[in-house]
PDB file of C-alpha atoms in Angstrom:
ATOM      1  CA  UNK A  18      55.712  28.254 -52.761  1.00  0.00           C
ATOM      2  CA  UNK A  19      56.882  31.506 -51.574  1.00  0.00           C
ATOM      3  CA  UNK A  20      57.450  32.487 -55.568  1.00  0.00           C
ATOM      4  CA  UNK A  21      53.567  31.480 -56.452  1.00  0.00           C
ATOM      5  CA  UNK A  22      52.747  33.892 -53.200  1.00  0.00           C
ATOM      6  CA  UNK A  23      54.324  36.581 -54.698  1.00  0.00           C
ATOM      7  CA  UNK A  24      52.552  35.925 -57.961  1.00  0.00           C
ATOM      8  CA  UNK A  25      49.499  35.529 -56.486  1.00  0.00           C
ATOM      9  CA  UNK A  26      49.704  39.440 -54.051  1.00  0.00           C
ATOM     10  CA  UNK A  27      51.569  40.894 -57.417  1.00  0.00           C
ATOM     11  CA  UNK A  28      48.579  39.846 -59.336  1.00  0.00           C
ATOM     12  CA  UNK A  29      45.988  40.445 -56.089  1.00  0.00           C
ATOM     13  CA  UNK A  30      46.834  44.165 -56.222  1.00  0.00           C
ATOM     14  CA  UNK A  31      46.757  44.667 -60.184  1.00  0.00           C
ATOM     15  CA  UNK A  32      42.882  43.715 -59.772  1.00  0.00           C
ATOM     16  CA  UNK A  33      42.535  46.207 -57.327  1.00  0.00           C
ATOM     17  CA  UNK A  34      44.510  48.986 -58.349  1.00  0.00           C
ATOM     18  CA  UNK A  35      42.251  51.072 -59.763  1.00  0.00           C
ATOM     19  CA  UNK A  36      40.595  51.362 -56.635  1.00  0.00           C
ATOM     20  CA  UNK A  37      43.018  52.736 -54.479  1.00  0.00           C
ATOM     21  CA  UNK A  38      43.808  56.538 -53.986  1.00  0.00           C
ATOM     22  CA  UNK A  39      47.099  56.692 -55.666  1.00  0.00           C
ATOM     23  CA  UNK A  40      48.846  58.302 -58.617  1.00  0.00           C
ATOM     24  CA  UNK A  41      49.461  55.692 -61.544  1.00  0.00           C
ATOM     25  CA  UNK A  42      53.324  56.279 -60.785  1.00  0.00           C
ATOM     26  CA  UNK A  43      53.326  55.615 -56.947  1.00  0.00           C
ATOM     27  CA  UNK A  44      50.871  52.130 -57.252  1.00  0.00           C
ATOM     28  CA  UNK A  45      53.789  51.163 -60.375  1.00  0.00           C
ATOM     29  CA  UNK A  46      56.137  51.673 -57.902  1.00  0.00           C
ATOM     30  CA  UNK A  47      54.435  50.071 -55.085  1.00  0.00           C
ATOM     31  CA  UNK A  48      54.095  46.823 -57.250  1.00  0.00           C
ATOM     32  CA  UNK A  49      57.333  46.735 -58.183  1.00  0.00           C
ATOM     33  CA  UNK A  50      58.420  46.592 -54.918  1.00  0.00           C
ATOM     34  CA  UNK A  51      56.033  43.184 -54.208  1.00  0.00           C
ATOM     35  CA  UNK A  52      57.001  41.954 -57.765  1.00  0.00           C
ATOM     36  CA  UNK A  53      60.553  42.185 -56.248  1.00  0.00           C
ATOM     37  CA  UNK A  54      60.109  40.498 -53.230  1.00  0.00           C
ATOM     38  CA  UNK A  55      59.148  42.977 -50.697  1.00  0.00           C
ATOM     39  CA  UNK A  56      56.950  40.814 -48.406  1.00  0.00           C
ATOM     40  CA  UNK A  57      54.425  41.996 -46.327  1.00  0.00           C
ATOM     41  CA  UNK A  58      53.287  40.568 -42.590  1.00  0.00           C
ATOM     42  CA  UNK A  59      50.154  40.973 -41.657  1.00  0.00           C
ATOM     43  CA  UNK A  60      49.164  41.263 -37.613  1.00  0.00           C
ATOM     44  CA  UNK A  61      45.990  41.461 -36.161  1.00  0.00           C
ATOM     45  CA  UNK A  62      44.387  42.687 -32.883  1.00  0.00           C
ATOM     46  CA  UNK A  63      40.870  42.516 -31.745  1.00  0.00           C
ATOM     47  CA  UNK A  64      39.166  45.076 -28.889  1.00  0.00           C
ATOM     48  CA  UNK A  65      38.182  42.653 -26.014  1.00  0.00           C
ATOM     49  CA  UNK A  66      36.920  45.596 -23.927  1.00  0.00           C
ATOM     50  CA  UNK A  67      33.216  46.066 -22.408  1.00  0.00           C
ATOM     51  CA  UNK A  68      32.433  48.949 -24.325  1.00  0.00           C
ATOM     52  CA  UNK A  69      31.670  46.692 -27.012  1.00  0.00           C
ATOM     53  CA  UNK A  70      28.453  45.552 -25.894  1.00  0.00           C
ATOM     54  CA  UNK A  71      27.534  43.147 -27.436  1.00  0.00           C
ATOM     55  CA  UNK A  72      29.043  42.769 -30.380  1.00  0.00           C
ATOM     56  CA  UNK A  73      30.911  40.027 -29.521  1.00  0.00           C
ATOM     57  CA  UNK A  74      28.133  38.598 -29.229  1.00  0.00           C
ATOM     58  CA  UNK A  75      28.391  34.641 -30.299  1.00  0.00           C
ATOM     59  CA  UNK A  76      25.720  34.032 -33.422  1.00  0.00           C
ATOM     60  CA  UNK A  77      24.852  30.823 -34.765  1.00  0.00           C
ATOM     61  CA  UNK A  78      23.796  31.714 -37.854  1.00  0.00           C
ATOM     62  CA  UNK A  79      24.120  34.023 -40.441  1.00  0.00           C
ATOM     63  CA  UNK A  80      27.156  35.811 -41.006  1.00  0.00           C
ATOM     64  CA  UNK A  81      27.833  36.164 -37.098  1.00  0.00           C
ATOM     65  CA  UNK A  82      28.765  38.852 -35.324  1.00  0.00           C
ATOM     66  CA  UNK A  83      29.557  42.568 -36.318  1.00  0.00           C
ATOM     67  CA  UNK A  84      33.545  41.742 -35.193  1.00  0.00           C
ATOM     68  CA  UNK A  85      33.091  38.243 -37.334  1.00  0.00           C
ATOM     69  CA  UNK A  86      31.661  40.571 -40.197  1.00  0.00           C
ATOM     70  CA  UNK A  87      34.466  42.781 -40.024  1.00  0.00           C
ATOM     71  CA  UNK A  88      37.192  40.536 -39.644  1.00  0.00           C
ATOM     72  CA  UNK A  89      36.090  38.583 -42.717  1.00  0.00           C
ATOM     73  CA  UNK A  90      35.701  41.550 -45.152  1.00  0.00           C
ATOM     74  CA  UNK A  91      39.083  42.905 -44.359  1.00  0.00           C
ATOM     75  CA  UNK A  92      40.672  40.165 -43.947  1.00  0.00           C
ATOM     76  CA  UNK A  93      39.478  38.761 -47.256  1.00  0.00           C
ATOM     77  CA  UNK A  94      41.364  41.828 -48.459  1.00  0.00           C
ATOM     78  CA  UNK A  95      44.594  41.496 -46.699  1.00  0.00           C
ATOM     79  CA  UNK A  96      45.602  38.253 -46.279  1.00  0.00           C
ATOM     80  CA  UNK A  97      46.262  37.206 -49.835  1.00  0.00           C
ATOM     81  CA  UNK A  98      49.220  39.973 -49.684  1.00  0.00           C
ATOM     82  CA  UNK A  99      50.895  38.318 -46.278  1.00  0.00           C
ATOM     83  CA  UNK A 100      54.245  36.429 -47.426  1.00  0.00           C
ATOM     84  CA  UNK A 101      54.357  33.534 -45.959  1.00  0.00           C
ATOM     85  CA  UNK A 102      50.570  33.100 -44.422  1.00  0.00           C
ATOM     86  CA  UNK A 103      51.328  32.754 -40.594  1.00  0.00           C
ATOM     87  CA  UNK A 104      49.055  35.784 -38.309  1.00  0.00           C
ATOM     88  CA  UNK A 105      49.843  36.524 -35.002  1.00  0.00           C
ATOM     89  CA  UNK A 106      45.959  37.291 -33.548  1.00  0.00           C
ATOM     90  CA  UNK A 107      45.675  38.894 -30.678  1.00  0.00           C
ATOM     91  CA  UNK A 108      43.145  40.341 -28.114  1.00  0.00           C
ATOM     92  CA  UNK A 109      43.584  43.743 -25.793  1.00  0.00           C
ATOM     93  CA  UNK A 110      41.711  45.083 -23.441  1.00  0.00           C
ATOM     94  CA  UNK A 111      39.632  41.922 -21.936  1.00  0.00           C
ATOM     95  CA  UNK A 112      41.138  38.964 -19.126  1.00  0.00           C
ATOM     96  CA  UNK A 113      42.540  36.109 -20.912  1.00  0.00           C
ATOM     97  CA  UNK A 114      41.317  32.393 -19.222  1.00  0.00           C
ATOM     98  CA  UNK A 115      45.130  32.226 -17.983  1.00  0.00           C
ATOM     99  CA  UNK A 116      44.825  35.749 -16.182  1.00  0.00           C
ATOM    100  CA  UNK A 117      47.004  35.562 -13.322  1.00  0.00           C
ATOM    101  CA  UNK A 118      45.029  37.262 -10.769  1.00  0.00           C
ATOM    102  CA  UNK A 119      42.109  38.255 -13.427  1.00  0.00           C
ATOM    103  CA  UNK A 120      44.526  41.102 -14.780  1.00  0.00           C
ATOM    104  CA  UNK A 121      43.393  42.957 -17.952  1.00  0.00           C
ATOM    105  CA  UNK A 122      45.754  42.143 -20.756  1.00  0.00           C
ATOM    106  CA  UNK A 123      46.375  45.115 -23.277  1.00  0.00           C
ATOM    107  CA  UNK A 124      47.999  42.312 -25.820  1.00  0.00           C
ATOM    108  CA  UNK A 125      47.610  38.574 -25.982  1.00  0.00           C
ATOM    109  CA  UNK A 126      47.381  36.063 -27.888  1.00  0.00           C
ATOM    110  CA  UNK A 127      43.423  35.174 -28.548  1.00  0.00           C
ATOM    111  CA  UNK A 128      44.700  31.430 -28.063  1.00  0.00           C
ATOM    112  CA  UNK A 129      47.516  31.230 -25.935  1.00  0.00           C
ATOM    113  CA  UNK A 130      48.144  27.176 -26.885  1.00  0.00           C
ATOM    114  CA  UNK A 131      48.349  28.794 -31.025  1.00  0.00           C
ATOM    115  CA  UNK A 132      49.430  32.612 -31.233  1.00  0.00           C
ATOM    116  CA  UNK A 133      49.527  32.194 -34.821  1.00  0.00           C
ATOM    117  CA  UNK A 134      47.228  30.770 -37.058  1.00  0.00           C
ATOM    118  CA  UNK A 135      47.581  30.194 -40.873  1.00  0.00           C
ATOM    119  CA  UNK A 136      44.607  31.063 -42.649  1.00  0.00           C
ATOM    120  CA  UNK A 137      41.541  33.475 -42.763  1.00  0.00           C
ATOM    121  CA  UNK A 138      39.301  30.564 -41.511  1.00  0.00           C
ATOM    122  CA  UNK A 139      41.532  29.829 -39.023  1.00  0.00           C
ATOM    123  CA  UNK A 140      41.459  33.489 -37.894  1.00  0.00           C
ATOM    124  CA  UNK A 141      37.426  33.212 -37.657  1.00  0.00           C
ATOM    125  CA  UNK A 142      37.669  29.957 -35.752  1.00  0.00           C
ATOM    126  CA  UNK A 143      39.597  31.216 -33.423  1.00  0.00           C
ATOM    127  CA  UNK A 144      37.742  34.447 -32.482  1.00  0.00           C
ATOM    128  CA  UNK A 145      34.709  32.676 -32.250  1.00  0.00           C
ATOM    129  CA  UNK A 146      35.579  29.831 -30.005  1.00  0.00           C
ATOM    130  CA  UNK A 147      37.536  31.719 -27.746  1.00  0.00           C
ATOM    131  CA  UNK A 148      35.952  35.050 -26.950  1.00  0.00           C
ATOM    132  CA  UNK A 149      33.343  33.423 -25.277  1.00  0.00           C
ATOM    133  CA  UNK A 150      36.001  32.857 -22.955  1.00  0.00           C
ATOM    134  CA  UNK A 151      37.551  36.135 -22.354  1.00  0.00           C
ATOM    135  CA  UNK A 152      36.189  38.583 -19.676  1.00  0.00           C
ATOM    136  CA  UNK A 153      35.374  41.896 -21.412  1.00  0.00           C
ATOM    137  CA  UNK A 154      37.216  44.447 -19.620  1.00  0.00           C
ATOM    138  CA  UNK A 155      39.194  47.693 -20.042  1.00  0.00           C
ATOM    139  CA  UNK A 156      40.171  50.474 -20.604  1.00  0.00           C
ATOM    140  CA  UNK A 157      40.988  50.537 -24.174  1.00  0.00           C
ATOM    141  CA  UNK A 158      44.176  51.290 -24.861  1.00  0.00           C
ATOM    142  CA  UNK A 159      46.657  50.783 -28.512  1.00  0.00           C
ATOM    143  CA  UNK A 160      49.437  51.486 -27.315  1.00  0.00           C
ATOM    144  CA  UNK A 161      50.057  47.477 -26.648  1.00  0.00           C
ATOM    145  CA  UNK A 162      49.178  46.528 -29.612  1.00  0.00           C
ATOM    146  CA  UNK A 163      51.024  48.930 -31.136  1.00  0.00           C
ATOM    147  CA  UNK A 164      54.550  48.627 -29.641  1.00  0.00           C
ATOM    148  CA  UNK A 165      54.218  44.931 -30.330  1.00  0.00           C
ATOM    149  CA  UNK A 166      54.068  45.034 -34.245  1.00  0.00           C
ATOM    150  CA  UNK A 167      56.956  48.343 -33.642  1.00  0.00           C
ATOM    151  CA  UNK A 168      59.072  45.599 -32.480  1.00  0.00           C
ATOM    152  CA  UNK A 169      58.163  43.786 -35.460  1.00  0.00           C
ATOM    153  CA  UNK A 170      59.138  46.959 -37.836  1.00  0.00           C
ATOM    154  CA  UNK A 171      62.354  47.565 -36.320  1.00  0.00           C
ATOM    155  CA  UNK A 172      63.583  44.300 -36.603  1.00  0.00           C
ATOM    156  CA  UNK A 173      62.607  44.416 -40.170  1.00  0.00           C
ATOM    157  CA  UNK A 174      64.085  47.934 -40.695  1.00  0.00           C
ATOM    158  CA  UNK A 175      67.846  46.887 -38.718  1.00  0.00           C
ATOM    159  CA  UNK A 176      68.138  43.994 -41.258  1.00  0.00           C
ATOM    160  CA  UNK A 177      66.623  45.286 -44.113  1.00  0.00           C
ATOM    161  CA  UNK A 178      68.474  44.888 -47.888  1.00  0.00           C
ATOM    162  CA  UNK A 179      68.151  45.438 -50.914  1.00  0.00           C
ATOM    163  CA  UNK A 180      67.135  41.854 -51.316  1.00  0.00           C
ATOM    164  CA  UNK A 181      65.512  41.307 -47.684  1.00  0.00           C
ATOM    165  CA  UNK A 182      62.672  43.660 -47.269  1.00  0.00           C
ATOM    166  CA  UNK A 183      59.536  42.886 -44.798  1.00  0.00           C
ATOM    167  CA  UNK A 184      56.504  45.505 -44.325  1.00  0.00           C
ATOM    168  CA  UNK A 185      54.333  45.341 -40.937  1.00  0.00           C
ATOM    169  CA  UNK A 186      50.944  46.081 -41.287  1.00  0.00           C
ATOM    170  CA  UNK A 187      48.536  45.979 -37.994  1.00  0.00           C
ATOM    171  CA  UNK A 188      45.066  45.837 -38.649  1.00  0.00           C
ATOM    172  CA  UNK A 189      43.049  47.068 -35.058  1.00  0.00           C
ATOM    173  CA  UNK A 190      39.433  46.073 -35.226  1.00  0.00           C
ATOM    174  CA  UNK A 191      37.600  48.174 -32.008  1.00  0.00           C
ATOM    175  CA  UNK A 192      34.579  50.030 -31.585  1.00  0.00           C
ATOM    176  CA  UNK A 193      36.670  53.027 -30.954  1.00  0.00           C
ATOM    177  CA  UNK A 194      36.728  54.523 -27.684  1.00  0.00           C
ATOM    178  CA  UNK A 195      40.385  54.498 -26.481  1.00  0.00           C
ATOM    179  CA  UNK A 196      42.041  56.156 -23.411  1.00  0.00           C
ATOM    180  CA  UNK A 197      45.311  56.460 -24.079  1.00  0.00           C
ATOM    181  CA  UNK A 198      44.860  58.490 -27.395  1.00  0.00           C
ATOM    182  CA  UNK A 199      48.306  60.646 -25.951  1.00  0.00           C
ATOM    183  CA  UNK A 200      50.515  57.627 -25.812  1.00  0.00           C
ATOM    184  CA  UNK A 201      49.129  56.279 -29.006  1.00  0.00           C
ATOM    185  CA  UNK A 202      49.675  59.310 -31.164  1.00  0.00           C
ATOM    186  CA  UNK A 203      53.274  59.703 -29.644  1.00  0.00           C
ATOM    187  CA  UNK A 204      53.690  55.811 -30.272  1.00  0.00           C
ATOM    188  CA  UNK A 205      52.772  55.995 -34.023  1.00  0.00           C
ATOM    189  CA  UNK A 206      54.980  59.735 -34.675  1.00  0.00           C
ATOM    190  CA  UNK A 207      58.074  57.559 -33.086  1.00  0.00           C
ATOM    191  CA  UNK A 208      57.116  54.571 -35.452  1.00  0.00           C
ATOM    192  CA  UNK A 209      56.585  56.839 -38.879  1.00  0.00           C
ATOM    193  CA  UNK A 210      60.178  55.766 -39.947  1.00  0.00           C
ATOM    194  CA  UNK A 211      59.784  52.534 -39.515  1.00  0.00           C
ATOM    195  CA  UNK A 212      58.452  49.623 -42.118  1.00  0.00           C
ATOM    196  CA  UNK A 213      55.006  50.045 -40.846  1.00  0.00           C
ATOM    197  CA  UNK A 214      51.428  50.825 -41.679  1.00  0.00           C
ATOM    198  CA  UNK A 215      48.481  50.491 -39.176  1.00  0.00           C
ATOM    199  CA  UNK A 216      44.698  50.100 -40.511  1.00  0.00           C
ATOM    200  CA  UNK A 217      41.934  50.799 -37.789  1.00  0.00           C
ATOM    201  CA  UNK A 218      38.590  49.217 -38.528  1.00  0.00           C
ATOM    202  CA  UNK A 219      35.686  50.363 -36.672  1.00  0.00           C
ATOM    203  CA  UNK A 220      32.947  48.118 -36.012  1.00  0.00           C
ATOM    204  CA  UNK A 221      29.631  48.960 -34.462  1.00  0.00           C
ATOM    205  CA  UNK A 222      28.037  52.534 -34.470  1.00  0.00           C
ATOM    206  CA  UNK A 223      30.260  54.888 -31.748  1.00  0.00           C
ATOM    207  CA  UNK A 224      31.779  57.924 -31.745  1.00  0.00           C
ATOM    208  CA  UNK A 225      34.726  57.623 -33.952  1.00  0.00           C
ATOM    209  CA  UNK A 226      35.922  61.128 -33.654  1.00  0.00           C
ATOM    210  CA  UNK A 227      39.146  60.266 -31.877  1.00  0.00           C
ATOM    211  CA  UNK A 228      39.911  56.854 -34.931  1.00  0.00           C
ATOM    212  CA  UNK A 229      39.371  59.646 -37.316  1.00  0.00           C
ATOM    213  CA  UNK A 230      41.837  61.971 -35.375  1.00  0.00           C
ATOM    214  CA  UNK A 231      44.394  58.988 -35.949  1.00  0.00           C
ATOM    215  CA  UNK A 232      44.215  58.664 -39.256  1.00  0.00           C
ATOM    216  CA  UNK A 233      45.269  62.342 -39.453  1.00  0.00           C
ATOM    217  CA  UNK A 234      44.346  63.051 -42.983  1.00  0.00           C
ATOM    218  CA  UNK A 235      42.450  66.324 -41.910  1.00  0.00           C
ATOM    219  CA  UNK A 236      45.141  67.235 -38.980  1.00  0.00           C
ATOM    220  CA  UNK A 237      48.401  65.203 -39.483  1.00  0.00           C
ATOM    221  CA  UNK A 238      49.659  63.728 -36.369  1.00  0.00           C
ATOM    222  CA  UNK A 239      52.953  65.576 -36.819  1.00  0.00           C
ATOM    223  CA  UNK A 240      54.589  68.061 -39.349  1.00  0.00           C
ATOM    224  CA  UNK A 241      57.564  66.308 -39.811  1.00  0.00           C
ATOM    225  CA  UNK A 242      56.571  62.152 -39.401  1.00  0.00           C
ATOM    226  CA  UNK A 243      55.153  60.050 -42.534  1.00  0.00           C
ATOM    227  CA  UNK A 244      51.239  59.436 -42.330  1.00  0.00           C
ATOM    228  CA  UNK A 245      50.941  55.571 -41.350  1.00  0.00           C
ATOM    229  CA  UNK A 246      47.604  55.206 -40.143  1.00  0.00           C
ATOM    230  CA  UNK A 247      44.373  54.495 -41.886  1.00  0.00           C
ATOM    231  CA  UNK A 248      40.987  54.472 -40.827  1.00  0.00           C
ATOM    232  CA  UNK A 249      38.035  52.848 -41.850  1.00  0.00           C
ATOM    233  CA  UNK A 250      34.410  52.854 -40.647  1.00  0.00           C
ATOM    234  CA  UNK A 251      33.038  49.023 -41.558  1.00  0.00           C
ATOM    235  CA  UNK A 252      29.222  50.575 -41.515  1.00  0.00           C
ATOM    236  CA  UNK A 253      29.688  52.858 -44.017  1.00  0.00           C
ATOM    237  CA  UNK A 254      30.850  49.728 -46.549  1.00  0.00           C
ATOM    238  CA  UNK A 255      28.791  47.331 -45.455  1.00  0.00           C
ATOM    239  CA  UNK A 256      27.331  45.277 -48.969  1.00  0.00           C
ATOM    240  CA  UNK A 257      30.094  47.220 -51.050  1.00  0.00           C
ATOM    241  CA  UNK A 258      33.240  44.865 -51.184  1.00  0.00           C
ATOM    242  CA  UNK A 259      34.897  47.264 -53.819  1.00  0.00           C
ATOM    243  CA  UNK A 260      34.385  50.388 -51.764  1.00  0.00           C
ATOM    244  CA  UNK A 261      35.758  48.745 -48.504  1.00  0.00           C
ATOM    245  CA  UNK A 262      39.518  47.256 -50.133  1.00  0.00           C
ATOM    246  CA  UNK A 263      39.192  50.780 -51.551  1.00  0.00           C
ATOM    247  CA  UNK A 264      39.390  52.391 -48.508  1.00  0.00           C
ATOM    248  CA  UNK A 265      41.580  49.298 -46.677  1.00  0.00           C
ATOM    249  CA  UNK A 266      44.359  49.918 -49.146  1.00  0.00           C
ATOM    250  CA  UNK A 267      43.781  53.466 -49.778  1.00  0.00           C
ATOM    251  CA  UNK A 268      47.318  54.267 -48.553  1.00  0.00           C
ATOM    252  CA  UNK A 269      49.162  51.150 -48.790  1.00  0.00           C
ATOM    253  CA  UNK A 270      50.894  52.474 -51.736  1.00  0.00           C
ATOM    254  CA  UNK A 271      52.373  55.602 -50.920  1.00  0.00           C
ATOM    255  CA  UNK A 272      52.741  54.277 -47.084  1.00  0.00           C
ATOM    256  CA  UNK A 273      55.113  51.641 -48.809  1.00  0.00           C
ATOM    257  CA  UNK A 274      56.816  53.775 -50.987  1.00  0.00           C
ATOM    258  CA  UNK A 275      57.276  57.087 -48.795  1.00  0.00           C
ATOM    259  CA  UNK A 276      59.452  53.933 -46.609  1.00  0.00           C
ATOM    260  CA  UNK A 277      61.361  52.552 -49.214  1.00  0.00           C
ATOM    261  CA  UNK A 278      62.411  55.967 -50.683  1.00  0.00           C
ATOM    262  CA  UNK A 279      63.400  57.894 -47.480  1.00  0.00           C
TER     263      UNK A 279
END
């Protein structure tokens, strides 16, 4: 089983290679490294805050809720590539039913009785039957969310082989108005070395100055760390699946390979 998944992302990202900003030579490399096992792990975080509005939102028909919209589109993208199909989902930002003392959470699992789920579908059902039961709260703040999937990446990265390689990716779906953009930005310089790329989706229509200012393709975070954030705004691809896993994988490839070869 775990052979056919590696058929199945090798041949995934050959149908979508053209598509992504890389050189020829680094998406060769970046599928040999998947054709040779490297597997990828796939964790996702949702923003449970109040700024939201309501986009969370529970709709009955159509295709639900901007954050349902989003989730679905990307994740169609991504989760073909995970290696063994288990995603930890988690919320930040908003009270969890099993609160103690109605504390915001900045991480936690979206259902604490099944922290990870096993499909796509599952990922939807989950969302939508339990954020009707989280308080909306904040501040919004990544840094949670983030050192969670660094302890993921280091683990990888102390045990990594030649033979045993794992790659973290963190997709972050928010409407983008965080508070501790400091912390975050020092979080993701200290986690550049690490197996580890984060995707930010942004869903609804705010100010995405500061998601942009993460991605740090105009202004790099840092002179000397390796670029390991993306950012995407979900609006601007709405109707155009090719131009959104365009944009999702954009930097996948050299992400992956800018690791491997350090």
């Amino acid at each position: 089983q775990q052979q056919q998944q590696q058929q199945l992302t090798f041949s995934n990202f050959k149908v979508i290679e053209a598509k992504v900003k890389a050189g020829p030579a680094q998406v060769h490399s970046f599928l040999h490294y998947l054709h040779n096992g490297c597997q990828i792990s796939l964790i996702t975080a949702i923003d449970c805050t109040a700024s939201n509005g309501r986009l969370h939102d529970v709709i009955e028909y159509g295709d639900g809720n901007p954050y349902e919209q989003a989730l679905s589109a990307v994740g169609e993208i991504l989760c073909g590539y995970d290696h063994d199909q288990q995603f930890p989902l988690y919320g930040f930002g908003g009270v969890p039913p099993l609160s103690p003392n109605g504390r915001v959470s900045h991480c936690f699992p979206l259902d604490p009785q099944r922290p990870v789920v096993s499909s796509l579908e599952e990922m939807l059902a989950v969302y939508r039957r339990h954020i009707k039961r989280i308080v909306l709260s904040g501040p919004t703040r990544f840094s949670s969310v983030v050192e969670k999937a660094v302890e993921q990446a280091t683990h990888a990265h102390n045990v990594m082989t030649a033979t045993q390689q794992e790659y973290t990716v963190l997709l972050i779906l928010t409407d983008g108005v965080i508070e501790d953009m400091d912390a975050t930005i020092r979080l993701l310089v200290k986690a550049s070395p690490l197996p580890l790329s984060v995707i930010i989706i942004g869903v609804g229509n705010a100010d995405f100055t500061l998601m942009r200012r993460l991605d740090g393709d105009d202004t790099p975070l840092s002179s000397t760390s390796r670029d390991i954030t993306q950012f995407v705004e979900f609006n601007n691809f709405r109707g155009d699946p090719t131009g959104l896993a365009k944009e999702v994988l954009a930097e996948i490839p050299r992400q992956v390979i800018d690791y491997m070869q350090d």
